[in-house]
Amino acid sequence: MAIRKVARMGHPILRKRAVPIESNDILRMPVQNLISDLFDSMKEYGGIGLAAPQVHESLQIAVIEFTTDNDRYPNMGAQGPLVLINPTIEVLDPILQEFWEGCLSVPELRGKVARPRKIRVSYLSEKAQARTIEPEGFLATVFQHELDHLWGNLFVDKLVDSKSLTFMDEFRRFHLSKGAQSIDEEPIE
Ligand code: ZN
């Protein structure tokens, strides 16, 4: 159990394709400890998701968890603690939806990103069991943001328009106040 330091944009580990984990290794302590540290770190920093490369581990693991009592995500549903290992994505509905995104590895910035509105994710659980999940809407964007970290991508690579890139203060003043919906690993305070 430990809170890990988060790698920021510019650190090469964020741009590497993370390594898949052998299913025999999933139940072993190093991976189980990393999973526990990912949840501890995500909660400490107030995020809704965190991927292993963000804590300097180039391995294909991401965690997601958020609740509906989070003021920033009213009517967005909830997602219990979920561990995604060696995930693959298939697009079920290619229609793009836009959300503002924020990232613990890109602090103080928000930008608009368009992503497919429904996907299927196949992955191994923390118990090394094969699973699939079909997130849509807001949740589909959260999944795609987190899984992009495993493939060396950041949300700034996928901006609808680079002119949407906005510092947090200006986002609060000019966009959030007009009801902008954002997904943020990094909390808006
Ligand atoms: Zn991120």
mmCIF file with all atom_site columns, C-alpha atoms and ligand atoms in Angstrom:
data_model
loop_
_atom_site.group_PDB
_atom_site.id
_atom_site.type_symbol
_atom_site.label_atom_id
_atom_site.label_alt_id
_atom_site.label_comp_id
_atom_site.label_asym_id
_atom_site.label_entity_id
_atom_site.label_seq_id
_atom_site.pdbx_PDB_ins_code
_atom_site.Cartn_x
_atom_site.Cartn_y
_atom_site.Cartn_z
_atom_site.occupancy
_atom_site.B_iso_or_equiv
_atom_site.pdbx_formal_charge
_atom_site.auth_seq_id
_atom_site.auth_comp_id
_atom_site.auth_asym_id
_atom_site.auth_atom_id
_atom_site.pdbx_PDB_model_num
ATOM   1   C  CA . MET A 1 1   ? 0.000   0.000   0.000   1.00 0.00 ? 1   MET A CA 1
ATOM   2   C  CA . ALA A 1 2   ? 1.652   3.161   -1.177  1.00 0.00 ? 2   ALA A CA 1
ATOM   3   C  CA . ILE A 1 3   ? 0.940   6.377   -2.946  1.00 0.00 ? 3   ILE A CA 1
ATOM   4   C  CA . ARG A 1 4   ? 3.082   6.629   -6.067  1.00 0.00 ? 4   ARG A CA 1
ATOM   5   C  CA . LYS A 1 5   ? 4.400   9.696   -7.788  1.00 0.00 ? 5   LYS A CA 1
ATOM   6   C  CA . VAL A 1 6   ? 2.662   10.473  -11.089 1.00 0.00 ? 6   VAL A CA 1
ATOM   7   C  CA . ALA A 1 7   ? 4.732   10.872  -14.284 1.00 0.00 ? 7   ALA A CA 1
ATOM   8   C  CA . ARG A 1 8   ? 3.979   14.120  -16.122 1.00 0.00 ? 8   ARG A CA 1
ATOM   9   C  CA . MET A 1 9   ? 3.798   14.789  -19.857 1.00 0.00 ? 9   MET A CA 1
ATOM   10  C  CA . GLY A 1 10  ? 7.317   14.797  -21.242 1.00 0.00 ? 10  GLY A CA 1
ATOM   11  C  CA . HIS A 1 11  ? 8.408   11.737  -19.263 1.00 0.00 ? 11  HIS A CA 1
ATOM   12  C  CA . PRO A 1 12  ? 9.236   9.078   -21.880 1.00 0.00 ? 12  PRO A CA 1
ATOM   13  C  CA . ILE A 1 13  ? 7.424   6.308   -19.967 1.00 0.00 ? 13  ILE A CA 1
ATOM   14  C  CA . LEU A 1 14  ? 4.102   7.919   -20.905 1.00 0.00 ? 14  LEU A CA 1
ATOM   15  C  CA . ARG A 1 15  ? 4.939   7.488   -24.604 1.00 0.00 ? 15  ARG A CA 1
ATOM   16  C  CA . LYS A 1 16  ? 5.943   3.810   -24.522 1.00 0.00 ? 16  LYS A CA 1
ATOM   17  C  CA . ARG A 1 17  ? 3.592   0.976   -25.340 1.00 0.00 ? 17  ARG A CA 1
ATOM   18  C  CA . ALA A 1 18  ? 3.182   -0.806  -21.987 1.00 0.00 ? 18  ALA A CA 1
ATOM   19  C  CA . VAL A 1 19  ? 4.066   -4.491  -21.722 1.00 0.00 ? 19  VAL A CA 1
ATOM   20  C  CA . PRO A 1 20  ? 1.289   -7.126  -21.358 1.00 0.00 ? 20  PRO A CA 1
ATOM   21  C  CA . ILE A 1 21  ? 1.366   -9.158  -18.139 1.00 0.00 ? 21  ILE A CA 1
ATOM   22  C  CA . GLU A 1 22  ? 1.689   -12.958 -18.195 1.00 0.00 ? 22  GLU A CA 1
ATOM   23  C  CA . SER A 1 23  ? -1.473  -14.356 -16.691 1.00 0.00 ? 23  SER A CA 1
ATOM   24  C  CA . ASN A 1 24  ? 0.602   -16.424 -14.191 1.00 0.00 ? 24  ASN A CA 1
ATOM   25  C  CA . ASP A 1 25  ? 2.097   -13.210 -12.874 1.00 0.00 ? 25  ASP A CA 1
ATOM   26  C  CA . ILE A 1 26  ? -1.222  -11.481 -12.209 1.00 0.00 ? 26  ILE A CA 1
ATOM   27  C  CA . LEU A 1 27  ? -1.818  -13.280 -8.900  1.00 0.00 ? 27  LEU A CA 1
ATOM   28  C  CA . ARG A 1 28  ? 1.744   -12.695 -7.703  1.00 0.00 ? 28  ARG A CA 1
ATOM   29  C  CA . MET A 1 29  ? 2.618   -10.024 -5.175  1.00 0.00 ? 29  MET A CA 1
ATOM   30  C  CA . PRO A 1 30  ? 4.400   -7.494  -7.401  1.00 0.00 ? 30  PRO A CA 1
ATOM   31  C  CA . VAL A 1 31  ? 1.340   -7.114  -9.653  1.00 0.00 ? 31  VAL A CA 1
ATOM   32  C  CA . GLN A 1 32  ? -1.163  -7.296  -6.765  1.00 0.00 ? 32  GLN A CA 1
ATOM   33  C  CA . ASN A 1 33  ? 0.805   -4.620  -4.905  1.00 0.00 ? 33  ASN A CA 1
ATOM   34  C  CA . LEU A 1 34  ? 0.900   -2.433  -7.991  1.00 0.00 ? 34  LEU A CA 1
ATOM   35  C  CA . ILE A 1 35  ? -2.900  -2.745  -8.355  1.00 0.00 ? 35  ILE A CA 1
ATOM   36  C  CA . SER A 1 36  ? -3.344  -1.741  -4.737  1.00 0.00 ? 36  SER A CA 1
ATOM   37  C  CA . ASP A 1 37  ? -0.969  1.213   -5.193  1.00 0.00 ? 37  ASP A CA 1
ATOM   38  C  CA . LEU A 1 38  ? -2.879  2.333   -8.305  1.00 0.00 ? 38  LEU A CA 1
ATOM   39  C  CA . PHE A 1 39  ? -6.122  2.522   -6.296  1.00 0.00 ? 39  PHE A CA 1
ATOM   40  C  CA . ASP A 1 40  ? -4.384  4.260   -3.363  1.00 0.00 ? 40  ASP A CA 1
ATOM   41  C  CA . SER A 1 41  ? -2.755  6.792   -5.679  1.00 0.00 ? 41  SER A CA 1
ATOM   42  C  CA . MET A 1 42  ? -5.925  7.421   -7.719  1.00 0.00 ? 42  MET A CA 1
ATOM   43  C  CA . LYS A 1 43  ? -7.861  8.135   -4.498  1.00 0.00 ? 43  LYS A CA 1
ATOM   44  C  CA . GLU A 1 44  ? -5.100  10.318  -3.052  1.00 0.00 ? 44  GLU A CA 1
ATOM   45  C  CA . TYR A 1 45  ? -5.062  12.503  -6.175  1.00 0.00 ? 45  TYR A CA 1
ATOM   46  C  CA . GLY A 1 46  ? -8.864  12.551  -6.490  1.00 0.00 ? 46  GLY A CA 1
ATOM   47  C  CA . GLY A 1 47  ? -8.905  10.848  -9.901  1.00 0.00 ? 47  GLY A CA 1
ATOM   48  C  CA . ILE A 1 48  ? -11.423 8.501   -11.488 1.00 0.00 ? 48  ILE A CA 1
ATOM   49  C  CA . GLY A 1 49  ? -8.864  6.354   -13.272 1.00 0.00 ? 49  GLY A CA 1
ATOM   50  C  CA . LEU A 1 50  ? -5.137  5.682   -13.338 1.00 0.00 ? 50  LEU A CA 1
ATOM   51  C  CA . ALA A 1 51  ? -2.891  3.591   -15.573 1.00 0.00 ? 51  ALA A CA 1
ATOM   52  C  CA . ALA A 1 52  ? 0.361   1.880   -14.564 1.00 0.00 ? 52  ALA A CA 1
ATOM   53  C  CA . PRO A 1 53  ? 2.611   3.948   -16.903 1.00 0.00 ? 53  PRO A CA 1
ATOM   54  C  CA . GLN A 1 54  ? 1.405   7.038   -15.027 1.00 0.00 ? 54  GLN A CA 1
ATOM   55  C  CA . VAL A 1 55  ? 3.139   5.669   -11.915 1.00 0.00 ? 55  VAL A CA 1
ATOM   56  C  CA . HIS A 1 56  ? 6.309   4.782   -13.851 1.00 0.00 ? 56  HIS A CA 1
ATOM   57  C  CA . GLU A 1 57  ? 5.423   1.100   -14.453 1.00 0.00 ? 57  GLU A CA 1
ATOM   58  C  CA . SER A 1 58  ? 5.290   0.221   -18.137 1.00 0.00 ? 58  SER A CA 1
ATOM   59  C  CA . LEU A 1 59  ? 2.729   -2.579  -17.680 1.00 0.00 ? 59  LEU A CA 1
ATOM   60  C  CA . GLN A 1 60  ? -0.744  -3.028  -19.175 1.00 0.00 ? 60  GLN A CA 1
ATOM   61  C  CA . ILE A 1 61  ? -2.853  -2.348  -16.092 1.00 0.00 ? 61  ILE A CA 1
ATOM   62  C  CA . ALA A 1 62  ? -5.376  0.430   -15.553 1.00 0.00 ? 62  ALA A CA 1
ATOM   63  C  CA . VAL A 1 63  ? -7.877  1.010   -12.758 1.00 0.00 ? 63  VAL A CA 1
ATOM   64  C  CA . ILE A 1 64  ? -11.154 2.922   -12.854 1.00 0.00 ? 64  ILE A CA 1
ATOM   65  C  CA . GLU A 1 65  ? -13.552 3.808   -10.034 1.00 0.00 ? 65  GLU A CA 1
ATOM   66  C  CA . PHE A 1 66  ? -16.020 6.582   -9.415  1.00 0.00 ? 66  PHE A CA 1
ATOM   67  C  CA . THR A 1 67  ? -19.311 7.109   -7.657  1.00 0.00 ? 67  THR A CA 1
ATOM   68  C  CA . THR A 1 68  ? -22.451 9.054   -8.438  1.00 0.00 ? 68  THR A CA 1
ATOM   69  C  CA . ASP A 1 69  ? -22.043 11.177  -5.313  1.00 0.00 ? 69  ASP A CA 1
ATOM   70  C  CA . ASN A 1 70  ? -19.208 12.898  -7.108  1.00 0.00 ? 70  ASN A CA 1
ATOM   71  C  CA . ASP A 1 71  ? -20.527 16.430  -7.761  1.00 0.00 ? 71  ASP A CA 1
ATOM   72  C  CA . ARG A 1 72  ? -18.646 16.683  -11.020 1.00 0.00 ? 72  ARG A CA 1
ATOM   73  C  CA . TYR A 1 73  ? -20.391 13.727  -12.615 1.00 0.00 ? 73  TYR A CA 1
ATOM   74  C  CA . PRO A 1 74  ? -24.103 14.087  -11.922 1.00 0.00 ? 74  PRO A CA 1
ATOM   75  C  CA . ASN A 1 75  ? -26.226 11.671  -13.967 1.00 0.00 ? 75  ASN A CA 1
ATOM   76  C  CA . MET A 1 76  ? -23.123 9.988   -15.317 1.00 0.00 ? 76  MET A CA 1
ATOM   77  C  CA . GLY A 1 77  ? -23.637 6.629   -13.587 1.00 0.00 ? 77  GLY A CA 1
ATOM   78  C  CA . ALA A 1 78  ? -21.104 4.977   -11.336 1.00 0.00 ? 78  ALA A CA 1
ATOM   79  C  CA . GLN A 1 79  ? -18.320 2.496   -11.807 1.00 0.00 ? 79  GLN A CA 1
ATOM   80  C  CA . GLY A 1 80  ? -17.221 0.229   -8.964  1.00 0.00 ? 80  GLY A CA 1
ATOM   81  C  CA . PRO A 1 81  ? -13.527 -0.626  -8.619  1.00 0.00 ? 81  PRO A CA 1
ATOM   82  C  CA . LEU A 1 82  ? -12.393 -2.158  -11.867 1.00 0.00 ? 82  LEU A CA 1
ATOM   83  C  CA . VAL A 1 83  ? -8.961  -3.505  -12.833 1.00 0.00 ? 83  VAL A CA 1
ATOM   84  C  CA . LEU A 1 84  ? -8.225  -3.849  -16.544 1.00 0.00 ? 84  LEU A CA 1
ATOM   85  C  CA . ILE A 1 85  ? -5.216  -5.970  -17.519 1.00 0.00 ? 85  ILE A CA 1
ATOM   86  C  CA . ASN A 1 86  ? -4.045  -6.505  -21.130 1.00 0.00 ? 86  ASN A CA 1
ATOM   87  C  CA . PRO A 1 87  ? -7.183  -4.825  -22.507 1.00 0.00 ? 87  PRO A CA 1
ATOM   88  C  CA . THR A 1 88  ? -8.273  -4.626  -26.137 1.00 0.00 ? 88  THR A CA 1
ATOM   89  C  CA . ILE A 1 89  ? -10.952 -2.313  -27.509 1.00 0.00 ? 89  ILE A CA 1
ATOM   90  C  CA . GLU A 1 90  ? -13.504 -2.887  -30.255 1.00 0.00 ? 90  GLU A CA 1
ATOM   91  C  CA . VAL A 1 91  ? -15.687 0.020   -31.373 1.00 0.00 ? 91  VAL A CA 1
ATOM   92  C  CA . LEU A 1 92  ? -19.407 -0.850  -31.212 1.00 0.00 ? 92  LEU A CA 1
ATOM   93  C  CA . ASP A 1 93  ? -20.744 2.586   -32.104 1.00 0.00 ? 93  ASP A CA 1
ATOM   94  C  CA . PRO A 1 94  ? -18.380 4.796   -34.108 1.00 0.00 ? 94  PRO A CA 1
ATOM   95  C  CA . ILE A 1 95  ? -20.449 7.939   -33.623 1.00 0.00 ? 95  ILE A CA 1
ATOM   96  C  CA . LEU A 1 96  ? -18.143 10.384  -31.859 1.00 0.00 ? 96  LEU A CA 1
ATOM   97  C  CA . GLN A 1 97  ? -19.029 12.190  -28.639 1.00 0.00 ? 97  GLN A CA 1
ATOM   98  C  CA . GLU A 1 98  ? -17.096 15.116  -27.218 1.00 0.00 ? 98  GLU A CA 1
ATOM   99  C  CA . PHE A 1 99  ? -16.077 15.660  -23.626 1.00 0.00 ? 99  PHE A CA 1
ATOM   100 C  CA . TRP A 1 100 ? -13.540 17.930  -22.009 1.00 0.00 ? 100 TRP A CA 1
ATOM   101 C  CA . GLU A 1 101 ? -10.736 15.772  -20.638 1.00 0.00 ? 101 GLU A CA 1
ATOM   102 C  CA . GLY A 1 102 ? -8.172  16.286  -17.934 1.00 0.00 ? 102 GLY A CA 1
ATOM   103 C  CA . CYS A 1 103 ? -5.284  14.055  -16.877 1.00 0.00 ? 103 CYS A CA 1
ATOM   104 C  CA . LEU A 1 104 ? -3.106  13.671  -13.780 1.00 0.00 ? 104 LEU A CA 1
ATOM   105 C  CA . SER A 1 105 ? -0.123  13.458  -16.146 1.00 0.00 ? 105 SER A CA 1
ATOM   106 C  CA . VAL A 1 106 ? -1.090  16.731  -17.865 1.00 0.00 ? 106 VAL A CA 1
ATOM   107 C  CA . PRO A 1 107 ? -1.822  18.892  -14.822 1.00 0.00 ? 107 PRO A CA 1
ATOM   108 C  CA . GLU A 1 108 ? -3.812  22.112  -14.984 1.00 0.00 ? 108 GLU A CA 1
ATOM   109 C  CA . LEU A 1 109 ? -4.984  21.650  -18.575 1.00 0.00 ? 109 LEU A CA 1
ATOM   110 C  CA . ARG A 1 110 ? -8.295  20.648  -20.107 1.00 0.00 ? 110 ARG A CA 1
ATOM   111 C  CA . GLY A 1 111 ? -9.088  20.012  -23.758 1.00 0.00 ? 111 GLY A CA 1
ATOM   112 C  CA . LYS A 1 112 ? -11.972 18.739  -25.868 1.00 0.00 ? 112 LYS A CA 1
ATOM   113 C  CA . VAL A 1 113 ? -11.648 15.213  -27.233 1.00 0.00 ? 113 VAL A CA 1
ATOM   114 C  CA . ALA A 1 114 ? -14.059 13.244  -29.456 1.00 0.00 ? 114 ALA A CA 1
ATOM   115 C  CA . ARG A 1 115 ? -14.222 9.462   -29.034 1.00 0.00 ? 115 ARG A CA 1
ATOM   116 C  CA . PRO A 1 116 ? -16.576 6.661   -30.136 1.00 0.00 ? 116 PRO A CA 1
ATOM   117 C  CA . ARG A 1 117 ? -19.651 6.546   -27.931 1.00 0.00 ? 117 ARG A CA 1
ATOM   118 C  CA . LYS A 1 118 ? -19.806 2.786   -27.339 1.00 0.00 ? 118 LYS A CA 1
ATOM   119 C  CA . ILE A 1 119 ? -17.020 0.219   -27.157 1.00 0.00 ? 119 ILE A CA 1
ATOM   120 C  CA . ARG A 1 120 ? -16.378 -3.354  -26.036 1.00 0.00 ? 120 ARG A CA 1
ATOM   121 C  CA . VAL A 1 121 ? -13.329 -3.920  -23.833 1.00 0.00 ? 121 VAL A CA 1
ATOM   122 C  CA . SER A 1 122 ? -11.902 -7.433  -23.386 1.00 0.00 ? 122 SER A CA 1
ATOM   123 C  CA . TYR A 1 123 ? -9.447  -7.785  -20.502 1.00 0.00 ? 123 TYR A CA 1
ATOM   124 C  CA . LEU A 1 124 ? -8.186  -9.909  -17.637 1.00 0.00 ? 124 LEU A CA 1
ATOM   125 C  CA . SER A 1 125 ? -9.339  -9.124  -14.110 1.00 0.00 ? 125 SER A CA 1
ATOM   126 C  CA . GLU A 1 126 ? -7.091  -8.847  -11.043 1.00 0.00 ? 126 GLU A CA 1
ATOM   127 C  CA . LYS A 1 127 ? -7.857  -12.588 -10.564 1.00 0.00 ? 127 LYS A CA 1
ATOM   128 C  CA . ALA A 1 128 ? -6.636  -13.330 -14.108 1.00 0.00 ? 128 ALA A CA 1
ATOM   129 C  CA . GLN A 1 129 ? -10.176 -14.060 -15.340 1.00 0.00 ? 129 GLN A CA 1
ATOM   130 C  CA . ALA A 1 130 ? -11.161 -13.104 -18.897 1.00 0.00 ? 130 ALA A CA 1
ATOM   131 C  CA . ARG A 1 131 ? -13.942 -10.515 -18.953 1.00 0.00 ? 131 ARG A CA 1
ATOM   132 C  CA . THR A 1 132 ? -15.689 -8.136  -21.312 1.00 0.00 ? 132 THR A CA 1
ATOM   133 C  CA . ILE A 1 133 ? -17.513 -4.896  -20.596 1.00 0.00 ? 133 ILE A CA 1
ATOM   134 C  CA . GLU A 1 134 ? -19.429 -2.605  -22.972 1.00 0.00 ? 134 GLU A CA 1
ATOM   135 C  CA . PRO A 1 135 ? -19.178 0.964   -21.679 1.00 0.00 ? 135 PRO A CA 1
ATOM   136 C  CA . GLU A 1 136 ? -21.107 3.706   -23.441 1.00 0.00 ? 136 GLU A CA 1
ATOM   137 C  CA . GLY A 1 137 ? -21.506 7.449   -23.141 1.00 0.00 ? 137 GLY A CA 1
ATOM   138 C  CA . PHE A 1 138 ? -19.385 9.127   -20.485 1.00 0.00 ? 138 PHE A CA 1
ATOM   139 C  CA . LEU A 1 139 ? -18.004 5.782   -19.282 1.00 0.00 ? 139 LEU A CA 1
ATOM   140 C  CA . ALA A 1 140 ? -16.813 4.895   -22.803 1.00 0.00 ? 140 ALA A CA 1
ATOM   141 C  CA . THR A 1 141 ? -14.703 8.048   -22.806 1.00 0.00 ? 141 THR A CA 1
ATOM   142 C  CA . VAL A 1 142 ? -13.254 7.285   -19.355 1.00 0.00 ? 142 VAL A CA 1
ATOM   143 C  CA . PHE A 1 143 ? -12.208 3.808   -20.532 1.00 0.00 ? 143 PHE A CA 1
ATOM   144 C  CA . GLN A 1 144 ? -10.665 5.086   -23.758 1.00 0.00 ? 144 GLN A CA 1
ATOM   145 C  CA . HIS A 1 145 ? -8.719  7.805   -21.926 1.00 0.00 ? 145 HIS A CA 1
ATOM   146 C  CA . GLU A 1 146 ? -7.259  5.292   -19.431 1.00 0.00 ? 146 GLU A CA 1
ATOM   147 C  CA . LEU A 1 147 ? -6.486  2.580   -21.974 1.00 0.00 ? 147 LEU A CA 1
ATOM   148 C  CA . ASP A 1 148 ? -4.781  5.105   -24.247 1.00 0.00 ? 148 ASP A CA 1
ATOM   149 C  CA . HIS A 1 149 ? -2.154  5.451   -21.490 1.00 0.00 ? 149 HIS A CA 1
ATOM   150 C  CA . LEU A 1 150 ? -1.238  1.775   -22.043 1.00 0.00 ? 150 LEU A CA 1
ATOM   151 C  CA . TRP A 1 151 ? -0.514  2.462   -25.697 1.00 0.00 ? 151 TRP A CA 1
ATOM   152 C  CA . GLY A 1 152 ? 1.559   5.614   -25.177 1.00 0.00 ? 152 GLY A CA 1
ATOM   153 C  CA . ASN A 1 153 ? -1.174  8.128   -26.022 1.00 0.00 ? 153 ASN A CA 1
ATOM   154 C  CA . LEU A 1 154 ? -2.317  11.214  -24.118 1.00 0.00 ? 154 LEU A CA 1
ATOM   155 C  CA . PHE A 1 155 ? -5.560  13.154  -24.557 1.00 0.00 ? 155 PHE A CA 1
ATOM   156 C  CA . VAL A 1 156 ? -3.635  16.083  -26.026 1.00 0.00 ? 156 VAL A CA 1
ATOM   157 C  CA . ASP A 1 157 ? -2.862  13.873  -29.057 1.00 0.00 ? 157 ASP A CA 1
ATOM   158 C  CA . LYS A 1 158 ? -6.579  13.603  -29.803 1.00 0.00 ? 158 LYS A CA 1
ATOM   159 C  CA . LEU A 1 159 ? -7.906  17.128  -29.329 1.00 0.00 ? 159 LEU A CA 1
ATOM   160 C  CA . VAL A 1 160 ? -10.837 17.988  -31.570 1.00 0.00 ? 160 VAL A CA 1
ATOM   161 C  CA . ASP A 1 161 ? -9.093  21.301  -32.076 1.00 0.00 ? 161 ASP A CA 1
ATOM   162 C  CA . SER A 1 162 ? -5.835  22.356  -30.426 1.00 0.00 ? 162 SER A CA 1
ATOM   163 C  CA . LYS A 1 163 ? -7.531  25.694  -29.788 1.00 0.00 ? 163 LYS A CA 1
ATOM   164 C  CA . SER A 1 164 ? -9.685  23.992  -27.146 1.00 0.00 ? 164 SER A CA 1
ATOM   165 C  CA . LEU A 1 165 ? -6.646  23.489  -24.877 1.00 0.00 ? 165 LEU A CA 1
ATOM   166 C  CA . THR A 1 166 ? -7.367  25.524  -21.759 1.00 0.00 ? 166 THR A CA 1
ATOM   167 C  CA . PHE A 1 167 ? -5.781  26.142  -18.380 1.00 0.00 ? 167 PHE A CA 1
ATOM   168 C  CA . MET A 1 168 ? -7.854  25.128  -15.380 1.00 0.00 ? 168 MET A CA 1
ATOM   169 C  CA . ASP A 1 169 ? -8.605  28.686  -14.194 1.00 0.00 ? 169 ASP A CA 1
ATOM   170 C  CA . GLU A 1 170 ? -9.831  29.689  -17.641 1.00 0.00 ? 170 GLU A CA 1
ATOM   171 C  CA . PHE A 1 171 ? -11.756 26.412  -17.984 1.00 0.00 ? 171 PHE A CA 1
ATOM   172 C  CA . ARG A 1 172 ? -13.566 27.246  -14.743 1.00 0.00 ? 172 ARG A CA 1
ATOM   173 C  CA . ARG A 1 173 ? -14.239 30.837  -15.812 1.00 0.00 ? 173 ARG A CA 1
ATOM   174 C  CA . PHE A 1 174 ? -15.297 30.389  -19.416 1.00 0.00 ? 174 PHE A CA 1
ATOM   175 C  CA . HIS A 1 175 ? -16.424 26.790  -19.921 1.00 0.00 ? 175 HIS A CA 1
ATOM   176 C  CA . LEU A 1 176 ? -17.380 25.015  -16.701 1.00 0.00 ? 176 LEU A CA 1
ATOM   177 C  CA . SER A 1 177 ? -19.654 27.917  -15.792 1.00 0.00 ? 177 SER A CA 1
ATOM   178 C  CA . LYS A 1 178 ? -21.539 27.245  -19.041 1.00 0.00 ? 178 LYS A CA 1
ATOM   179 C  CA . GLY A 1 179 ? -22.130 23.616  -18.082 1.00 0.00 ? 179 GLY A CA 1
ATOM   180 C  CA . ALA A 1 180 ? -19.186 21.955  -19.832 1.00 0.00 ? 180 ALA A CA 1
ATOM   181 C  CA . GLN A 1 181 ? -19.033 18.231  -19.049 1.00 0.00 ? 181 GLN A CA 1
ATOM   182 C  CA . SER A 1 182 ? -15.575 16.994  -18.360 1.00 0.00 ? 182 SER A CA 1
ATOM   183 C  CA . ILE A 1 183 ? -13.852 13.809  -17.359 1.00 0.00 ? 183 ILE A CA 1
ATOM   184 C  CA . ASP A 1 184 ? -10.924 14.496  -15.126 1.00 0.00 ? 184 ASP A CA 1
ATOM   185 C  CA . GLU A 1 185 ? -8.302  12.304  -13.650 1.00 0.00 ? 185 GLU A CA 1
ATOM   186 C  CA . GLU A 1 186 ? -7.204  15.544  -12.092 1.00 0.00 ? 186 GLU A CA 1
ATOM   187 C  CA . PRO A 1 187 ? -9.920  17.053  -9.890  1.00 0.00 ? 187 PRO A CA 1
ATOM   188 C  CA . ILE A 1 188 ? -11.511 20.420  -10.516 1.00 0.00 ? 188 ILE A CA 1
ATOM   189 C  CA . GLU A 1 189 ? -11.418 22.221  -7.189  1.00 0.00 ? 189 GLU A CA 1
HETATM 190 ZN ZN . ZN  B 2 .   ? -4.795  10.426  -18.093 1.00 0.00 ? 1   ZN  B ZN 1
#
